[in-house]
């Protein structure tokens, strides 16, 4: 038999404060998550000058791996996560997400998402952004910009009392209003001592549906937006996700906490925009 929640509390057994099965984080825990989040953001800042035509995605992974493990004394969460073989994800052009770093040489005009998740003192921070290699064409620049707008609109909708469906709806409405599509198969997620925990944060949906937000929830918003159709294709490597129609795709990601009156982006560096 299980002890009741009240009995466990009385007996001092460790309990997790939860709402709808979602683990809530205390103020102190959110400060620890901010440390991890700032490290993840710092990796994106560090790697930026290296994202140039001629470098391979494998070399970018190497640089990030060394920086995270040696300078930050942190752990790259993707490495060996469910068998993922590298420390970061690099998703180029029509790759939606989970691109595996390797021999691919970046060329002028490419757009590439670099997704960084670090673990520091047991807490995860997860953030990604798009990088432009050289001078991408207007279409490429547009999809990066629209995906960014989608993420920002999603984040700015966050406050106690709204529902997850409000976030998804806000993102979907914007993407579709400019003729783009929202990937359905992959979503944002609760995050904490675990990389991916409840809730699932869908980037499409209906207003007023889904879980109601309460202070202490911590999750990512990471919309994947396609220039063409929303359908995806998983490559034979078991990880790389591409657009089925080969159209360009872009994604941006932050980790944020729900506060008493809004949101707190844990992966935004001081002085940076969202
Ligand atoms: N960082 C990704 C996310 O935003 C997850 C990558 S899982 C990996 O959720 F195994 F591919 F690294
Ligand atoms: Co994530
Ligand atoms: Co991520």
PDB file of C-alpha atoms and ligand atoms in Angstrom:
ATOM      1  CA  UNK A   1       0.000   0.000   0.000  1.00  0.00           C
ATOM      2  CA  UNK A   2       1.035   3.581  -0.580  1.00  0.00           C
ATOM      3  CA  UNK A   3       0.954   6.058   2.250  1.00  0.00           C
ATOM      4  CA  UNK A   4      -1.397   8.938   1.643  1.00  0.00           C
ATOM      5  CA  UNK A   5       0.166  12.171   0.483  1.00  0.00           C
ATOM      6  CA  UNK A   6      -0.649  13.765   3.860  1.00  0.00           C
ATOM      7  CA  UNK A   7       0.905  10.854   5.768  1.00  0.00           C
ATOM      8  CA  UNK A   8       4.038  11.025   3.617  1.00  0.00           C
ATOM      9  CA  UNK A   9       4.354  14.738   4.310  1.00  0.00           C
ATOM     10  CA  UNK A  10       3.969  14.148   8.050  1.00  0.00           C
ATOM     11  CA  UNK A  11       6.539  11.401   7.978  1.00  0.00           C
ATOM     12  CA  UNK A  12       8.922  13.727   6.162  1.00  0.00           C
ATOM     13  CA  UNK A  13       9.181  11.567   3.059  1.00  0.00           C
ATOM     14  CA  UNK A  14      10.256  13.582   0.049  1.00  0.00           C
ATOM     15  CA  UNK A  15       7.265  14.920  -1.831  1.00  0.00           C
ATOM     16  CA  UNK A  16       7.081  16.923  -5.013  1.00  0.00           C
ATOM     17  CA  UNK A  17       4.646  19.797  -5.237  1.00  0.00           C
ATOM     18  CA  UNK A  18       2.495  19.081  -8.285  1.00  0.00           C
ATOM     19  CA  UNK A  19      -0.432  20.426 -10.246  1.00  0.00           C
ATOM     20  CA  UNK A  20      -2.220  18.152 -12.742  1.00  0.00           C
ATOM     21  CA  UNK A  21       0.756  15.801 -12.532  1.00  0.00           C
ATOM     22  CA  UNK A  22       3.120  18.632 -13.429  1.00  0.00           C
ATOM     23  CA  UNK A  23       6.053  19.078 -11.037  1.00  0.00           C
ATOM     24  CA  UNK A  24       6.090  22.631  -9.669  1.00  0.00           C
ATOM     25  CA  UNK A  25       9.396  24.287  -8.880  1.00  0.00           C
ATOM     26  CA  UNK A  26      10.015  26.466  -5.801  1.00  0.00           C
ATOM     27  CA  UNK A  27      11.601  29.925  -6.057  1.00  0.00           C
ATOM     28  CA  UNK A  28      14.884  28.395  -4.976  1.00  0.00           C
ATOM     29  CA  UNK A  29      14.671  25.608  -7.540  1.00  0.00           C
ATOM     30  CA  UNK A  30      13.885  28.143 -10.274  1.00  0.00           C
ATOM     31  CA  UNK A  31      17.084  30.008  -9.341  1.00  0.00           C
ATOM     32  CA  UNK A  32      19.014  26.752  -9.768  1.00  0.00           C
ATOM     33  CA  UNK A  33      17.318  26.202 -13.128  1.00  0.00           C
ATOM     34  CA  UNK A  34      18.303  29.745 -14.115  1.00  0.00           C
ATOM     35  CA  UNK A  35      21.953  28.783 -13.596  1.00  0.00           C
ATOM     36  CA  UNK A  36      21.547  25.871 -16.035  1.00  0.00           C
ATOM     37  CA  UNK A  37      19.517  28.029 -18.416  1.00  0.00           C
ATOM     38  CA  UNK A  38      22.133  30.791 -18.489  1.00  0.00           C
ATOM     39  CA  UNK A  39      24.851  28.229 -19.234  1.00  0.00           C
ATOM     40  CA  UNK A  40      22.826  26.905 -22.187  1.00  0.00           C
ATOM     41  CA  UNK A  41      22.323  30.462 -23.477  1.00  0.00           C
ATOM     42  CA  UNK A  42      26.022  31.144 -23.020  1.00  0.00           C
ATOM     43  CA  UNK A  43      26.882  28.169 -25.258  1.00  0.00           C
ATOM     44  CA  UNK A  44      24.771  29.695 -28.058  1.00  0.00           C
ATOM     45  CA  UNK A  45      26.591  33.004 -27.591  1.00  0.00           C
ATOM     46  CA  UNK A  46      29.993  31.262 -27.575  1.00  0.00           C
ATOM     47  CA  UNK A  47      29.327  29.238 -30.746  1.00  0.00           C
ATOM     48  CA  UNK A  48      27.929  32.130 -32.819  1.00  0.00           C
ATOM     49  CA  UNK A  49      31.229  33.347 -34.348  1.00  0.00           C
ATOM     50  CA  UNK A  50      32.073  29.757 -35.361  1.00  0.00           C
ATOM     51  CA  UNK A  51      28.901  29.272 -37.416  1.00  0.00           C
ATOM     52  CA  UNK A  52      30.476  30.128 -40.779  1.00  0.00           C
ATOM     53  CA  UNK A  53      30.633  28.623 -44.265  1.00  0.00           C
ATOM     54  CA  UNK A  54      33.221  25.828 -44.338  1.00  0.00           C
ATOM     55  CA  UNK A  55      32.824  24.485 -40.795  1.00  0.00           C
ATOM     56  CA  UNK A  56      31.218  21.081 -40.262  1.00  0.00           C
ATOM     57  CA  UNK A  57      28.371  20.451 -37.856  1.00  0.00           C
ATOM     58  CA  UNK A  58      30.639  17.883 -36.191  1.00  0.00           C
ATOM     59  CA  UNK A  59      33.218  20.583 -35.496  1.00  0.00           C
ATOM     60  CA  UNK A  60      30.499  22.775 -33.941  1.00  0.00           C
ATOM     61  CA  UNK A  61      29.543  19.811 -31.722  1.00  0.00           C
ATOM     62  CA  UNK A  62      33.177  19.342 -30.671  1.00  0.00           C
ATOM     63  CA  UNK A  63      33.575  22.986 -29.713  1.00  0.00           C
ATOM     64  CA  UNK A  64      30.327  22.980 -27.717  1.00  0.00           C
ATOM     65  CA  UNK A  65      31.130  19.660 -26.034  1.00  0.00           C
ATOM     66  CA  UNK A  66      34.505  20.919 -24.843  1.00  0.00           C
ATOM     67  CA  UNK A  67      33.084  24.252 -23.696  1.00  0.00           C
ATOM     68  CA  UNK A  68      30.241  22.645 -21.720  1.00  0.00           C
ATOM     69  CA  UNK A  69      32.361  19.962 -20.066  1.00  0.00           C
ATOM     70  CA  UNK A  70      35.597  21.900 -19.526  1.00  0.00           C
ATOM     71  CA  UNK A  71      34.669  25.587 -19.102  1.00  0.00           C
ATOM     72  CA  UNK A  72      31.176  25.210 -17.651  1.00  0.00           C
ATOM     73  CA  UNK A  73      31.770  21.987 -15.711  1.00  0.00           C
ATOM     74  CA  UNK A  74      28.341  20.920 -16.906  1.00  0.00           C
ATOM     75  CA  UNK A  75      26.871  17.964 -18.774  1.00  0.00           C
ATOM     76  CA  UNK A  76      25.590  18.089 -22.382  1.00  0.00           C
ATOM     77  CA  UNK A  77      22.167  16.483 -21.912  1.00  0.00           C
ATOM     78  CA  UNK A  78      21.683  15.126 -25.474  1.00  0.00           C
ATOM     79  CA  UNK A  79      24.814  12.929 -25.342  1.00  0.00           C
ATOM     80  CA  UNK A  80      23.590   9.331 -24.959  1.00  0.00           C
ATOM     81  CA  UNK A  81      20.041  10.553 -24.262  1.00  0.00           C
ATOM     82  CA  UNK A  82      17.935   7.654 -25.587  1.00  0.00           C
ATOM     83  CA  UNK A  83      20.946   6.769 -27.706  1.00  0.00           C
ATOM     84  CA  UNK A  84      21.549  10.214 -29.274  1.00  0.00           C
ATOM     85  CA  UNK A  85      25.242  10.111 -30.226  1.00  0.00           C
ATOM     86  CA  UNK A  86      26.303  13.783 -29.927  1.00  0.00           C
ATOM     87  CA  UNK A  87      26.228  16.707 -27.470  1.00  0.00           C
ATOM     88  CA  UNK A  88      24.137  19.192 -29.475  1.00  0.00           C
ATOM     89  CA  UNK A  89      21.546  19.086 -32.265  1.00  0.00           C
ATOM     90  CA  UNK A  90      22.300  20.840 -35.568  1.00  0.00           C
ATOM     91  CA  UNK A  91      19.360  21.110 -37.962  1.00  0.00           C
ATOM     92  CA  UNK A  92      20.139  22.607 -41.384  1.00  0.00           C
ATOM     93  CA  UNK A  93      17.609  23.996 -43.943  1.00  0.00           C
ATOM     94  CA  UNK A  94      14.858  21.353 -44.433  1.00  0.00           C
ATOM     95  CA  UNK A  95      15.840  19.549 -41.222  1.00  0.00           C
ATOM     96  CA  UNK A  96      13.166  20.359 -38.649  1.00  0.00           C
ATOM     97  CA  UNK A  97      14.922  19.128 -35.504  1.00  0.00           C
ATOM     98  CA  UNK A  98      17.274  16.553 -33.930  1.00  0.00           C
ATOM     99  CA  UNK A  99      19.895  16.800 -36.685  1.00  0.00           C
ATOM    100  CA  UNK A 100      22.981  14.780 -35.713  1.00  0.00           C
ATOM    101  CA  UNK A 101      26.268  16.692 -36.024  1.00  0.00           C
ATOM    102  CA  UNK A 102      28.683  15.068 -38.454  1.00  0.00           C
ATOM    103  CA  UNK A 103      30.548  15.648 -41.727  1.00  0.00           C
ATOM    104  CA  UNK A 104      28.055  18.125 -43.147  1.00  0.00           C
ATOM    105  CA  UNK A 105      29.858  21.291 -44.255  1.00  0.00           C
ATOM    106  CA  UNK A 106      27.909  24.527 -43.779  1.00  0.00           C
ATOM    107  CA  UNK A 107      27.697  26.642 -46.936  1.00  0.00           C
ATOM    108  CA  UNK A 108      26.798  30.214 -47.738  1.00  0.00           C
ATOM    109  CA  UNK A 109      23.009  30.644 -47.583  1.00  0.00           C
ATOM    110  CA  UNK A 110      22.292  27.829 -45.122  1.00  0.00           C
ATOM    111  CA  UNK A 111      20.076  28.326 -42.081  1.00  0.00           C
ATOM    112  CA  UNK A 112      20.912  26.163 -39.075  1.00  0.00           C
ATOM    113  CA  UNK A 113      19.249  25.589 -35.725  1.00  0.00           C
ATOM    114  CA  UNK A 114      21.629  24.809 -32.886  1.00  0.00           C
ATOM    115  CA  UNK A 115      19.887  23.285 -29.873  1.00  0.00           C
ATOM    116  CA  UNK A 116      21.742  23.242 -26.548  1.00  0.00           C
ATOM    117  CA  UNK A 117      20.676  21.480 -23.373  1.00  0.00           C
ATOM    118  CA  UNK A 118      22.987  21.450 -20.366  1.00  0.00           C
ATOM    119  CA  UNK A 119      22.642  19.856 -16.949  1.00  0.00           C
ATOM    120  CA  UNK A 120      24.135  21.767 -14.017  1.00  0.00           C
ATOM    121  CA  UNK A 121      23.805  20.447 -10.457  1.00  0.00           C
ATOM    122  CA  UNK A 122      21.059  18.139 -11.677  1.00  0.00           C
ATOM    123  CA  UNK A 123      18.941  20.847 -13.361  1.00  0.00           C
ATOM    124  CA  UNK A 124      18.330  21.198 -17.115  1.00  0.00           C
ATOM    125  CA  UNK A 125      18.414  24.330 -19.302  1.00  0.00           C
ATOM    126  CA  UNK A 126      17.239  23.995 -22.927  1.00  0.00           C
ATOM    127  CA  UNK A 127      17.453  26.670 -25.638  1.00  0.00           C
ATOM    128  CA  UNK A 128      17.968  26.912 -29.377  1.00  0.00           C
ATOM    129  CA  UNK A 129      18.169  29.535 -32.097  1.00  0.00           C
ATOM    130  CA  UNK A 130      18.621  29.932 -35.826  1.00  0.00           C
ATOM    131  CA  UNK A 131      21.946  30.999 -37.318  1.00  0.00           C
ATOM    132  CA  UNK A 132      22.313  32.448 -40.815  1.00  0.00           C
ATOM    133  CA  UNK A 133      25.383  31.250 -42.714  1.00  0.00           C
ATOM    134  CA  UNK A 134      26.678  34.020 -44.976  1.00  0.00           C
ATOM    135  CA  UNK A 135      23.811  35.668 -46.855  1.00  0.00           C
ATOM    136  CA  UNK A 136      20.688  33.441 -47.007  1.00  0.00           C
ATOM    137  CA  UNK A 137      17.972  34.388 -49.507  1.00  0.00           C
ATOM    138  CA  UNK A 138      14.749  36.173 -48.548  1.00  0.00           C
ATOM    139  CA  UNK A 139      12.748  32.940 -48.069  1.00  0.00           C
ATOM    140  CA  UNK A 140      15.340  31.570 -45.667  1.00  0.00           C
ATOM    141  CA  UNK A 141      15.487  34.785 -43.687  1.00  0.00           C
ATOM    142  CA  UNK A 142      11.671  34.954 -43.606  1.00  0.00           C
ATOM    143  CA  UNK A 143      11.148  31.491 -42.123  1.00  0.00           C
ATOM    144  CA  UNK A 144      13.699  32.209 -39.393  1.00  0.00           C
ATOM    145  CA  UNK A 145      11.953  35.480 -38.582  1.00  0.00           C
ATOM    146  CA  UNK A 146       8.449  33.973 -38.554  1.00  0.00           C
ATOM    147  CA  UNK A 147       9.515  31.098 -36.288  1.00  0.00           C
ATOM    148  CA  UNK A 148      11.078  33.637 -33.929  1.00  0.00           C
ATOM    149  CA  UNK A 149       7.905  35.722 -33.880  1.00  0.00           C
ATOM    150  CA  UNK A 150       5.946  32.542 -33.110  1.00  0.00           C
ATOM    151  CA  UNK A 151       8.151  31.749 -30.114  1.00  0.00           C
ATOM    152  CA  UNK A 152       8.002  35.318 -28.785  1.00  0.00           C
ATOM    153  CA  UNK A 153       4.205  35.494 -29.129  1.00  0.00           C
ATOM    154  CA  UNK A 154       3.909  32.142 -27.349  1.00  0.00           C
ATOM    155  CA  UNK A 155       6.133  33.269 -24.484  1.00  0.00           C
ATOM    156  CA  UNK A 156       4.391  36.623 -24.109  1.00  0.00           C
ATOM    157  CA  UNK A 157       1.024  34.865 -23.732  1.00  0.00           C
ATOM    158  CA  UNK A 158       2.241  33.076 -20.569  1.00  0.00           C
ATOM    159  CA  UNK A 159       0.758  34.008 -17.191  1.00  0.00           C
ATOM    160  CA  UNK A 160      -1.176  32.177 -14.465  1.00  0.00           C
ATOM    161  CA  UNK A 161      -4.756  31.404 -15.455  1.00  0.00           C
ATOM    162  CA  UNK A 162      -4.228  30.930 -19.171  1.00  0.00           C
ATOM    163  CA  UNK A 163      -4.312  27.442 -20.655  1.00  0.00           C
ATOM    164  CA  UNK A 164      -1.708  25.577 -22.686  1.00  0.00           C
ATOM    165  CA  UNK A 165      -4.092  25.707 -25.654  1.00  0.00           C
ATOM    166  CA  UNK A 166      -3.863  29.508 -25.581  1.00  0.00           C
ATOM    167  CA  UNK A 167      -0.109  29.293 -26.212  1.00  0.00           C
ATOM    168  CA  UNK A 168      -0.569  26.809 -29.046  1.00  0.00           C
ATOM    169  CA  UNK A 169      -3.367  28.819 -30.590  1.00  0.00           C
ATOM    170  CA  UNK A 170      -1.352  32.042 -30.513  1.00  0.00           C
ATOM    171  CA  UNK A 171       1.556  30.352 -32.288  1.00  0.00           C
ATOM    172  CA  UNK A 172      -0.588  28.525 -34.852  1.00  0.00           C
ATOM    173  CA  UNK A 173      -2.617  31.626 -35.694  1.00  0.00           C
ATOM    174  CA  UNK A 174       0.504  33.645 -36.442  1.00  0.00           C
ATOM    175  CA  UNK A 175       2.258  30.928 -38.468  1.00  0.00           C
ATOM    176  CA  UNK A 176      -0.799  30.166 -40.588  1.00  0.00           C
ATOM    177  CA  UNK A 177      -1.688  33.850 -41.072  1.00  0.00           C
ATOM    178  CA  UNK A 178       1.521  34.199 -43.085  1.00  0.00           C
ATOM    179  CA  UNK A 179       1.053  30.923 -44.995  1.00  0.00           C
ATOM    180  CA  UNK A 180       3.429  28.777 -42.938  1.00  0.00           C
ATOM    181  CA  UNK A 181       2.652  25.552 -41.056  1.00  0.00           C
ATOM    182  CA  UNK A 182       3.232  24.236 -37.532  1.00  0.00           C
ATOM    183  CA  UNK A 183       4.873  20.842 -36.951  1.00  0.00           C
ATOM    184  CA  UNK A 184       2.566  18.613 -34.865  1.00  0.00           C
ATOM    185  CA  UNK A 185       4.712  15.593 -34.000  1.00  0.00           C
ATOM    186  CA  UNK A 186       7.194  17.441 -31.773  1.00  0.00           C
ATOM    187  CA  UNK A 187       6.434  19.914 -29.022  1.00  0.00           C
ATOM    188  CA  UNK A 188       7.711  21.869 -26.047  1.00  0.00           C
ATOM    189  CA  UNK A 189       7.900  20.155 -22.674  1.00  0.00           C
ATOM    190  CA  UNK A 190       8.129  20.485 -18.939  1.00  0.00           C
ATOM    191  CA  UNK A 191      11.739  20.470 -17.767  1.00  0.00           C
ATOM    192  CA  UNK A 192      13.578  20.281 -14.455  1.00  0.00           C
ATOM    193  CA  UNK A 193      15.594  17.455 -12.987  1.00  0.00           C
ATOM    194  CA  UNK A 194      14.352  15.562 -16.066  1.00  0.00           C
ATOM    195  CA  UNK A 195      15.039  16.634 -19.677  1.00  0.00           C
ATOM    196  CA  UNK A 196      11.458  16.008 -20.840  1.00  0.00           C
ATOM    197  CA  UNK A 197       8.613  15.910 -18.320  1.00  0.00           C
ATOM    198  CA  UNK A 198       4.923  16.861 -18.284  1.00  0.00           C
ATOM    199  CA  UNK A 199       3.304  18.895 -19.673  1.00  0.00           C
ATOM    200  CA  UNK A 200       3.551  18.590 -23.446  1.00  0.00           C
ATOM    201  CA  UNK A 201       3.479  22.116 -24.848  1.00  0.00           C
ATOM    202  CA  UNK A 202       1.833  21.876 -28.269  1.00  0.00           C
ATOM    203  CA  UNK A 203       2.489  24.705 -30.704  1.00  0.00           C
ATOM    204  CA  UNK A 204      -1.060  24.545 -32.091  1.00  0.00           C
ATOM    205  CA  UNK A 205      -4.411  24.354 -30.342  1.00  0.00           C
ATOM    206  CA  UNK A 206      -7.636  25.951 -29.251  1.00  0.00           C
ATOM    207  CA  UNK A 207      -8.040  28.822 -26.770  1.00  0.00           C
ATOM    208  CA  UNK A 208      -9.095  27.802 -23.262  1.00  0.00           C
ATOM    209  CA  UNK A 209      -8.189  24.124 -23.700  1.00  0.00           C
ATOM    210  CA  UNK A 210      -5.582  22.071 -21.878  1.00  0.00           C
ATOM    211  CA  UNK A 211      -3.894  22.534 -18.534  1.00  0.00           C
ATOM    212  CA  UNK A 212      -4.285  25.867 -16.712  1.00  0.00           C
ATOM    213  CA  UNK A 213      -0.946  27.489 -15.905  1.00  0.00           C
ATOM    214  CA  UNK A 214       0.048  28.098 -12.283  1.00  0.00           C
ATOM    215  CA  UNK A 215       3.163  29.776 -10.824  1.00  0.00           C
ATOM    216  CA  UNK A 216       6.091  27.379 -10.514  1.00  0.00           C
ATOM    217  CA  UNK A 217       5.512  25.521 -13.763  1.00  0.00           C
ATOM    218  CA  UNK A 218       8.672  25.434 -15.891  1.00  0.00           C
ATOM    219  CA  UNK A 219       8.564  24.408 -19.548  1.00  0.00           C
ATOM    220  CA  UNK A 220       9.968  25.119 -22.981  1.00  0.00           C
ATOM    221  CA  UNK A 221       8.307  26.809 -25.934  1.00  0.00           C
ATOM    222  CA  UNK A 222      10.043  25.696 -29.139  1.00  0.00           C
ATOM    223  CA  UNK A 223       7.850  26.018 -32.237  1.00  0.00           C
ATOM    224  CA  UNK A 224       9.019  24.285 -35.413  1.00  0.00           C
ATOM    225  CA  UNK A 225       7.604  26.243 -38.362  1.00  0.00           C
ATOM    226  CA  UNK A 226       7.710  25.074 -41.993  1.00  0.00           C
ATOM    227  CA  UNK A 227       7.622  27.277 -45.071  1.00  0.00           C
ATOM    228  CA  UNK A 228       5.551  24.605 -46.829  1.00  0.00           C
ATOM    229  CA  UNK A 229       3.426  21.760 -45.498  1.00  0.00           C
ATOM    230  CA  UNK A 230       3.565  20.577 -41.898  1.00  0.00           C
ATOM    231  CA  UNK A 231       4.233  16.869 -42.551  1.00  0.00           C
ATOM    232  CA  UNK A 232       7.496  15.384 -41.307  1.00  0.00           C
ATOM    233  CA  UNK A 233       9.769  12.520 -42.308  1.00  0.00           C
ATOM    234  CA  UNK A 234      12.051  10.665 -39.876  1.00  0.00           C
ATOM    235  CA  UNK A 235      15.327   9.627 -41.521  1.00  0.00           C
ATOM    236  CA  UNK A 236      16.807   6.126 -41.247  1.00  0.00           C
ATOM    237  CA  UNK A 237      19.263   7.309 -38.575  1.00  0.00           C
ATOM    238  CA  UNK A 238      16.278   7.302 -36.230  1.00  0.00           C
ATOM    239  CA  UNK A 239      16.752  10.957 -35.205  1.00  0.00           C
ATOM    240  CA  UNK A 240      16.898  13.471 -38.065  1.00  0.00           C
ATOM    241  CA  UNK A 241      13.450  14.925 -38.797  1.00  0.00           C
ATOM    242  CA  UNK A 242      12.934  16.613 -42.184  1.00  0.00           C
ATOM    243  CA  UNK A 243      10.023  18.320 -43.885  1.00  0.00           C
ATOM    244  CA  UNK A 244       8.278  15.780 -46.125  1.00  0.00           C
ATOM    245  CA  UNK A 245       7.966  18.358 -48.924  1.00  0.00           C
ATOM    246  CA  UNK A 246      11.617  19.453 -48.533  1.00  0.00           C
ATOM    247  CA  UNK A 247      10.576  22.999 -47.623  1.00  0.00           C
ATOM    248  CA  UNK A 248      12.651  25.046 -45.199  1.00  0.00           C
ATOM    249  CA  UNK A 249      11.967  24.788 -41.480  1.00  0.00           C
ATOM    250  CA  UNK A 250      13.013  26.968 -38.538  1.00  0.00           C
ATOM    251  CA  UNK A 251      12.851  26.687 -34.748  1.00  0.00           C
ATOM    252  CA  UNK A 252      13.667  28.806 -31.698  1.00  0.00           C
ATOM    253  CA  UNK A 253      13.474  27.660 -28.084  1.00  0.00           C
ATOM    254  CA  UNK A 254      13.547  29.075 -24.578  1.00  0.00           C
ATOM    255  CA  UNK A 255      12.998  27.571 -21.124  1.00  0.00           C
ATOM    256  CA  UNK A 256      10.681  29.670 -18.948  1.00  0.00           C
ATOM    257  CA  UNK A 257       8.989  29.670 -15.569  1.00  0.00           C
ATOM    258  CA  UNK A 258       5.429  30.804 -14.869  1.00  0.00           C
ATOM    259  CA  UNK A 259       5.604  33.570 -12.229  1.00  0.00           C
ATOM    260  CA  UNK A 260       2.875  35.132 -10.046  1.00  0.00           C
ATOM    261  CA  UNK A 261       2.079  37.649 -12.772  1.00  0.00           C
ATOM    262  CA  UNK A 262       3.652  36.434 -16.002  1.00  0.00           C
ATOM    263  CA  UNK A 263       6.756  34.608 -17.198  1.00  0.00           C
ATOM    264  CA  UNK A 264      10.485  34.486 -16.497  1.00  0.00           C
ATOM    265  CA  UNK A 265      12.718  33.327 -19.361  1.00  0.00           C
ATOM    266  CA  UNK A 266      15.497  31.332 -17.704  1.00  0.00           C
ATOM    267  CA  UNK A 267      17.612  30.933 -20.866  1.00  0.00           C
ATOM    268  CA  UNK A 268      17.645  34.616 -21.921  1.00  0.00           C
ATOM    269  CA  UNK A 269      21.026  36.236 -21.291  1.00  0.00           C
ATOM    270  CA  UNK A 270      21.186  39.726 -19.753  1.00  0.00           C
ATOM    271  CA  UNK A 271      21.057  42.351 -22.493  1.00  0.00           C
ATOM    272  CA  UNK A 272      19.698  39.920 -25.099  1.00  0.00           C
ATOM    273  CA  UNK A 273      16.281  40.057 -26.702  1.00  0.00           C
ATOM    274  CA  UNK A 274      14.141  36.925 -26.543  1.00  0.00           C
TER     275      UNK A 274
HETATM  276  N1  LIG B   1      16.844  19.767 -27.088  1.00  0.00           N
HETATM  277  C1  LIG B   1      15.770  19.047 -27.714  1.00  0.00           C
HETATM  278  C2  LIG B   1      14.499  19.640 -27.153  1.00  0.00           C
HETATM  279  O1  LIG B   1      14.353  20.788 -27.260  1.00  0.00           O
HETATM  280  C3  LIG B   1      15.806  17.586 -27.483  1.00  0.00           C
HETATM  281  C4  LIG B   1      16.948  16.917 -28.112  1.00  0.00           C
HETATM  282  S1  LIG B   1      16.894  15.276 -27.679  1.00  0.00           S
HETATM  283  C5  LIG B   1      18.228  14.665 -28.478  1.00  0.00           C
HETATM  284  O2  LIG B   1      13.674  19.027 -26.538  1.00  0.00           O
HETATM  285  F1  LIG B   1      18.376  13.484 -28.026  1.00  0.00           F
HETATM  286  F2  LIG B   1      18.015  14.724 -29.767  1.00  0.00           F
HETATM  287  F3  LIG B   1      19.259  15.410 -28.185  1.00  0.00           F
HETATM  288 CO1  LIG B   2      13.261  21.353 -25.591  1.00  0.00          CO
HETATM  289 CO1  LIG B   3      16.127  21.935 -27.136  1.00  0.00          CO
END
